PDB file of C-alpha atoms in Angstrom:
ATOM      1  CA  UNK D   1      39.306  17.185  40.802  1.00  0.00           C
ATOM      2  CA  UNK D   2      42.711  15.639  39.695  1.00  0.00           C
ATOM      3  CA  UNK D   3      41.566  15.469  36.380  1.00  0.00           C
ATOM      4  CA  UNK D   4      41.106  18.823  36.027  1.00  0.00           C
ATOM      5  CA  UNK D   5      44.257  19.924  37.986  1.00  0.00           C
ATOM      6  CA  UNK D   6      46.137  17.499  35.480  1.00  0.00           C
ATOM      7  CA  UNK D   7      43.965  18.837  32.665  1.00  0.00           C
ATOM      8  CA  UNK D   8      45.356  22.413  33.332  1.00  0.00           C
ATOM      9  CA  UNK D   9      49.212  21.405  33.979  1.00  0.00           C
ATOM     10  CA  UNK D  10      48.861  19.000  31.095  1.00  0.00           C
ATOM     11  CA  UNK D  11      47.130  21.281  28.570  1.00  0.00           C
ATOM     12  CA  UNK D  12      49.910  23.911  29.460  1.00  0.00           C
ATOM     13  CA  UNK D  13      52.918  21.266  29.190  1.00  0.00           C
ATOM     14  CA  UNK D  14      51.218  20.173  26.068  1.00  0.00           C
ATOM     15  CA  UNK D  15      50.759  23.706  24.545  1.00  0.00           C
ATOM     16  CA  UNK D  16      54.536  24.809  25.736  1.00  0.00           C
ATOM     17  CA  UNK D  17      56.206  21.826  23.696  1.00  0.00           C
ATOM     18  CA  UNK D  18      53.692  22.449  20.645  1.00  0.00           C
ATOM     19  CA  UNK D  19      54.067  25.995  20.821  1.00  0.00           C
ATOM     20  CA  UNK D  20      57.926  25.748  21.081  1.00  0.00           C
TER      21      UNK D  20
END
């Protein structure tokens, strides 16, 4: 259950500073 909470905010972090 954390994981996947983490997984989401963490996949989005991740994405935003690859993206930007």
């Amino acid at each position: 259950m954390k994981k996947m909470v983490m997984n989401r905010k963490g996949q989005a972090v991740v994405a935003g500073i690859v993206i930007v």
